[in-house]
Amino acid sequence: MTMIEVGASASAILACLTLVTKLFDLIKAVYALIGRLDSMQDHLQVQAQVLKDLQDRVLGVEGKQAVLTNQVKHLYQEVTDLLQEWPERSLRQVSKS
């Protein structure tokens, strides 16, 4: 083997080693990306659970609000009825006196 062939072989071996090193770096980067994606997925699952809990709370508040609204309407109707009866009662009491 001549010096040129030895140099060419050494250069080819060095190029192969460089490619293998770059391949391992790429594999390491892919694993890091997978780790980040797993972390993001966990974070998104936590956010989804928080949003579901908030939705449940809002629905609970809306349900309570509907009950309170019905109670207020009922009380308003009772007060309105009493106010309509009040002048009649007052007049009856004055006429009895």
mmCIF file with all atom_site columns, C-alpha atoms in Angstrom:
data_model
loop_
_atom_site.group_PDB
_atom_site.id
_atom_site.type_symbol
_atom_site.label_atom_id
_atom_site.label_alt_id
_atom_site.label_comp_id
_atom_site.label_asym_id
_atom_site.label_entity_id
_atom_site.label_seq_id
_atom_site.pdbx_PDB_ins_code
_atom_site.Cartn_x
_atom_site.Cartn_y
_atom_site.Cartn_z
_atom_site.occupancy
_atom_site.B_iso_or_equiv
_atom_site.pdbx_formal_charge
_atom_site.auth_seq_id
_atom_site.auth_comp_id
_atom_site.auth_asym_id
_atom_site.auth_atom_id
_atom_site.pdbx_PDB_model_num
ATOM 1  C CA . MET A 1 1  ? 0.000    0.000  0.000  1.00 0.00 ? 1  MET A CA 1
ATOM 2  C CA . THR A 1 2  ? 1.321    3.371  -0.909 1.00 0.00 ? 2  THR A CA 1
ATOM 3  C CA . MET A 1 3  ? 1.233    6.417  1.299  1.00 0.00 ? 3  MET A CA 1
ATOM 4  C CA . ILE A 1 4  ? -1.584   7.874  -0.806 1.00 0.00 ? 4  ILE A CA 1
ATOM 5  C CA . GLU A 1 5  ? -3.712   4.741  -0.277 1.00 0.00 ? 5  GLU A CA 1
ATOM 6  C CA . VAL A 1 6  ? -2.957   4.746  3.457  1.00 0.00 ? 6  VAL A CA 1
ATOM 7  C CA . GLY A 1 7  ? -3.915   8.419  3.654  1.00 0.00 ? 7  GLY A CA 1
ATOM 8  C CA . ALA A 1 8  ? -7.111   7.808  1.702  1.00 0.00 ? 8  ALA A CA 1
ATOM 9  C CA . SER A 1 9  ? -8.019   4.835  3.920  1.00 0.00 ? 9  SER A CA 1
ATOM 10 C CA . ALA A 1 10 ? -7.311   6.854  7.067  1.00 0.00 ? 10 ALA A CA 1
ATOM 11 C CA . SER A 1 11 ? -9.425   9.715  5.713  1.00 0.00 ? 11 SER A CA 1
ATOM 12 C CA . ALA A 1 12 ? -12.300  7.326  4.920  1.00 0.00 ? 12 ALA A CA 1
ATOM 13 C CA . ILE A 1 13 ? -12.076  5.758  8.405  1.00 0.00 ? 13 ILE A CA 1
ATOM 14 C CA . LEU A 1 14 ? -12.065  9.222  9.976  1.00 0.00 ? 14 LEU A CA 1
ATOM 15 C CA . ALA A 1 15 ? -15.095  10.216 7.892  1.00 0.00 ? 15 ALA A CA 1
ATOM 16 C CA . CYS A 1 16 ? -16.931  7.043  9.008  1.00 0.00 ? 16 CYS A CA 1
ATOM 17 C CA . LEU A 1 17 ? -16.094  7.756  12.666 1.00 0.00 ? 17 LEU A CA 1
ATOM 18 C CA . THR A 1 18 ? -17.353  11.320 12.243 1.00 0.00 ? 18 THR A CA 1
ATOM 19 C CA . LEU A 1 19 ? -20.596  10.038 10.721 1.00 0.00 ? 19 LEU A CA 1
ATOM 20 C CA . VAL A 1 20 ? -21.055  7.528  13.557 1.00 0.00 ? 20 VAL A CA 1
ATOM 21 C CA . THR A 1 21 ? -20.415  10.293 16.114 1.00 0.00 ? 21 THR A CA 1
ATOM 22 C CA . LYS A 1 22 ? -22.936  12.567 14.376 1.00 0.00 ? 22 LYS A CA 1
ATOM 23 C CA . LEU A 1 23 ? -25.436  9.694  14.302 1.00 0.00 ? 23 LEU A CA 1
ATOM 24 C CA . PHE A 1 24 ? -25.064  9.159  18.064 1.00 0.00 ? 24 PHE A CA 1
ATOM 25 C CA . ASP A 1 25 ? -25.505  12.919 18.616 1.00 0.00 ? 25 ASP A CA 1
ATOM 26 C CA . LEU A 1 26 ? -28.654  12.795 16.516 1.00 0.00 ? 26 LEU A CA 1
ATOM 27 C CA . ILE A 1 27 ? -29.986  9.814  18.480 1.00 0.00 ? 27 ILE A CA 1
ATOM 28 C CA . LYS A 1 28 ? -29.233  11.640 21.738 1.00 0.00 ? 28 LYS A CA 1
ATOM 29 C CA . ALA A 1 29 ? -31.081  14.728 20.453 1.00 0.00 ? 29 ALA A CA 1
ATOM 30 C CA . VAL A 1 30 ? -34.091  12.599 19.457 1.00 0.00 ? 30 VAL A CA 1
ATOM 31 C CA . TYR A 1 31 ? -34.214  11.053 22.944 1.00 0.00 ? 31 TYR A CA 1
ATOM 32 C CA . ALA A 1 32 ? -34.040  14.538 24.478 1.00 0.00 ? 32 ALA A CA 1
ATOM 33 C CA . LEU A 1 33 ? -36.894  15.642 22.220 1.00 0.00 ? 33 LEU A CA 1
ATOM 34 C CA . ILE A 1 34 ? -38.950  12.609 23.228 1.00 0.00 ? 34 ILE A CA 1
ATOM 35 C CA . GLY A 1 35 ? -38.319  13.484 26.878 1.00 0.00 ? 35 GLY A CA 1
ATOM 36 C CA . ARG A 1 36 ? -39.494  17.041 26.303 1.00 0.00 ? 36 ARG A CA 1
ATOM 37 C CA . LEU A 1 37 ? -42.583  15.829 24.466 1.00 0.00 ? 37 LEU A CA 1
ATOM 38 C CA . ASP A 1 38 ? -43.401  13.476 27.352 1.00 0.00 ? 38 ASP A CA 1
ATOM 39 C CA . SER A 1 39 ? -42.991  16.364 29.771 1.00 0.00 ? 39 SER A CA 1
ATOM 40 C CA . MET A 1 40 ? -45.236  18.574 27.627 1.00 0.00 ? 40 MET A CA 1
ATOM 41 C CA . GLN A 1 41 ? -47.819  15.792 27.436 1.00 0.00 ? 41 GLN A CA 1
ATOM 42 C CA . ASP A 1 42 ? -47.804  15.461 31.229 1.00 0.00 ? 42 ASP A CA 1
ATOM 43 C CA . HIS A 1 43 ? -48.149  19.240 31.537 1.00 0.00 ? 43 HIS A CA 1
ATOM 44 C CA . LEU A 1 44 ? -51.028  19.282 29.056 1.00 0.00 ? 44 LEU A CA 1
ATOM 45 C CA . GLN A 1 45 ? -52.771  16.469 30.935 1.00 0.00 ? 45 GLN A CA 1
ATOM 46 C CA . VAL A 1 46 ? -52.484  18.484 34.146 1.00 0.00 ? 46 VAL A CA 1
ATOM 47 C CA . GLN A 1 47 ? -53.869  21.551 32.371 1.00 0.00 ? 47 GLN A CA 1
ATOM 48 C CA . ALA A 1 48 ? -56.730  19.496 30.944 1.00 0.00 ? 48 ALA A CA 1
ATOM 49 C CA . GLN A 1 49 ? -57.588  18.238 34.438 1.00 0.00 ? 49 GLN A CA 1
ATOM 50 C CA . VAL A 1 50 ? -57.472  21.774 35.839 1.00 0.00 ? 50 VAL A CA 1
ATOM 51 C CA . LEU A 1 51 ? -59.776  22.981 33.057 1.00 0.00 ? 51 LEU A CA 1
ATOM 52 C CA . LYS A 1 52 ? -62.169  20.092 33.704 1.00 0.00 ? 52 LYS A CA 1
ATOM 53 C CA . ASP A 1 53 ? -62.217  20.917 37.421 1.00 0.00 ? 53 ASP A CA 1
ATOM 54 C CA . LEU A 1 54 ? -62.897  24.579 36.625 1.00 0.00 ? 54 LEU A CA 1
ATOM 55 C CA . GLN A 1 55 ? -65.671  23.593 34.235 1.00 0.00 ? 55 GLN A CA 1
ATOM 56 C CA . ASP A 1 56 ? -67.235  21.398 36.916 1.00 0.00 ? 56 ASP A CA 1
ATOM 57 C CA . ARG A 1 57 ? -67.039  24.273 39.387 1.00 0.00 ? 57 ARG A CA 1
ATOM 58 C CA . VAL A 1 58 ? -68.581  26.707 36.901 1.00 0.00 ? 58 VAL A CA 1
ATOM 59 C CA . LEU A 1 59 ? -71.396  24.272 36.180 1.00 0.00 ? 59 LEU A CA 1
ATOM 60 C CA . GLY A 1 60 ? -71.920  23.877 39.912 1.00 0.00 ? 60 GLY A CA 1
ATOM 61 C CA . VAL A 1 61 ? -72.017  27.645 40.377 1.00 0.00 ? 61 VAL A CA 1
ATOM 62 C CA . GLU A 1 62 ? -74.411  28.005 37.455 1.00 0.00 ? 62 GLU A CA 1
ATOM 63 C CA . GLY A 1 63 ? -76.666  25.379 39.011 1.00 0.00 ? 63 GLY A CA 1
ATOM 64 C CA . LYS A 1 64 ? -76.604  27.186 42.348 1.00 0.00 ? 64 LYS A CA 1
ATOM 65 C CA . GLN A 1 65 ? -77.212  30.474 40.550 1.00 0.00 ? 65 GLN A CA 1
ATOM 66 C CA . ALA A 1 66 ? -80.285  29.007 38.847 1.00 0.00 ? 66 ALA A CA 1
ATOM 67 C CA . VAL A 1 67 ? -81.645  27.830 42.214 1.00 0.00 ? 67 VAL A CA 1
ATOM 68 C CA . LEU A 1 68 ? -80.991  31.229 43.782 1.00 0.00 ? 68 LEU A CA 1
ATOM 69 C CA . THR A 1 69 ? -82.589  32.988 40.816 1.00 0.00 ? 69 THR A CA 1
ATOM 70 C CA . ASN A 1 70 ? -85.720  30.891 41.223 1.00 0.00 ? 70 ASN A CA 1
ATOM 71 C CA . GLN A 1 71 ? -85.778  31.636 44.954 1.00 0.00 ? 71 GLN A CA 1
ATOM 72 C CA . VAL A 1 72 ? -85.413  35.366 44.307 1.00 0.00 ? 72 VAL A CA 1
ATOM 73 C CA . LYS A 1 73 ? -88.223  35.244 41.737 1.00 0.00 ? 73 LYS A CA 1
ATOM 74 C CA . HIS A 1 74 ? -90.422  33.427 44.228 1.00 0.00 ? 74 HIS A CA 1
ATOM 75 C CA . LEU A 1 75 ? -89.627  35.930 46.989 1.00 0.00 ? 75 LEU A CA 1
ATOM 76 C CA . TYR A 1 76 ? -90.228  38.826 44.604 1.00 0.00 ? 76 TYR A CA 1
ATOM 77 C CA . GLN A 1 77 ? -93.628  37.394 43.729 1.00 0.00 ? 77 GLN A CA 1
ATOM 78 C CA . GLU A 1 78 ? -94.493  36.999 47.416 1.00 0.00 ? 78 GLU A CA 1
ATOM 79 C CA . VAL A 1 79 ? -93.451  40.584 48.168 1.00 0.00 ? 79 VAL A CA 1
ATOM 80 C CA . THR A 1 80 ? -95.400  41.848 45.159 1.00 0.00 ? 80 THR A CA 1
ATOM 81 C CA . ASP A 1 81 ? -98.480  39.947 46.322 1.00 0.00 ? 81 ASP A CA 1
ATOM 82 C CA . LEU A 1 82 ? -98.109  41.323 49.843 1.00 0.00 ? 82 LEU A CA 1
ATOM 83 C CA . LEU A 1 83 ? -97.729  44.865 48.530 1.00 0.00 ? 83 LEU A CA 1
ATOM 84 C CA . GLN A 1 84 ? -100.887 44.483 46.486 1.00 0.00 ? 84 GLN A CA 1
ATOM 85 C CA . GLU A 1 85 ? -102.758 43.212 49.536 1.00 0.00 ? 85 GLU A CA 1
ATOM 86 C CA . TRP A 1 86 ? -101.315 45.860 51.866 1.00 0.00 ? 86 TRP A CA 1
ATOM 87 C CA . PRO A 1 87 ? -103.519 48.797 50.829 1.00 0.00 ? 87 PRO A CA 1
ATOM 88 C CA . GLU A 1 88 ? -106.589 46.569 51.156 1.00 0.00 ? 88 GLU A CA 1
ATOM 89 C CA . ARG A 1 89 ? -105.531 45.462 54.639 1.00 0.00 ? 89 ARG A CA 1
ATOM 90 C CA . SER A 1 90 ? -104.742 49.025 55.648 1.00 0.00 ? 90 SER A CA 1
ATOM 91 C CA . LEU A 1 91 ? -108.124 50.230 54.468 1.00 0.00 ? 91 LEU A CA 1
ATOM 92 C CA . ARG A 1 92 ? -109.873 47.375 56.307 1.00 0.00 ? 92 ARG A CA 1
ATOM 93 C CA . GLN A 1 93 ? -108.026 48.181 59.495 1.00 0.00 ? 93 GLN A CA 1
ATOM 94 C CA . VAL A 1 94 ? -108.811 51.899 59.235 1.00 0.00 ? 94 VAL A CA 1
ATOM 95 C CA . SER A 1 95 ? -112.474 51.213 58.558 1.00 0.00 ? 95 SER A CA 1
ATOM 96 C CA . LYS A 1 96 ? -112.695 48.879 61.585 1.00 0.00 ? 96 LYS A CA 1
ATOM 97 C CA . SER A 1 97 ? -111.263 51.548 63.839 1.00 0.00 ? 97 SER A CA 1
#
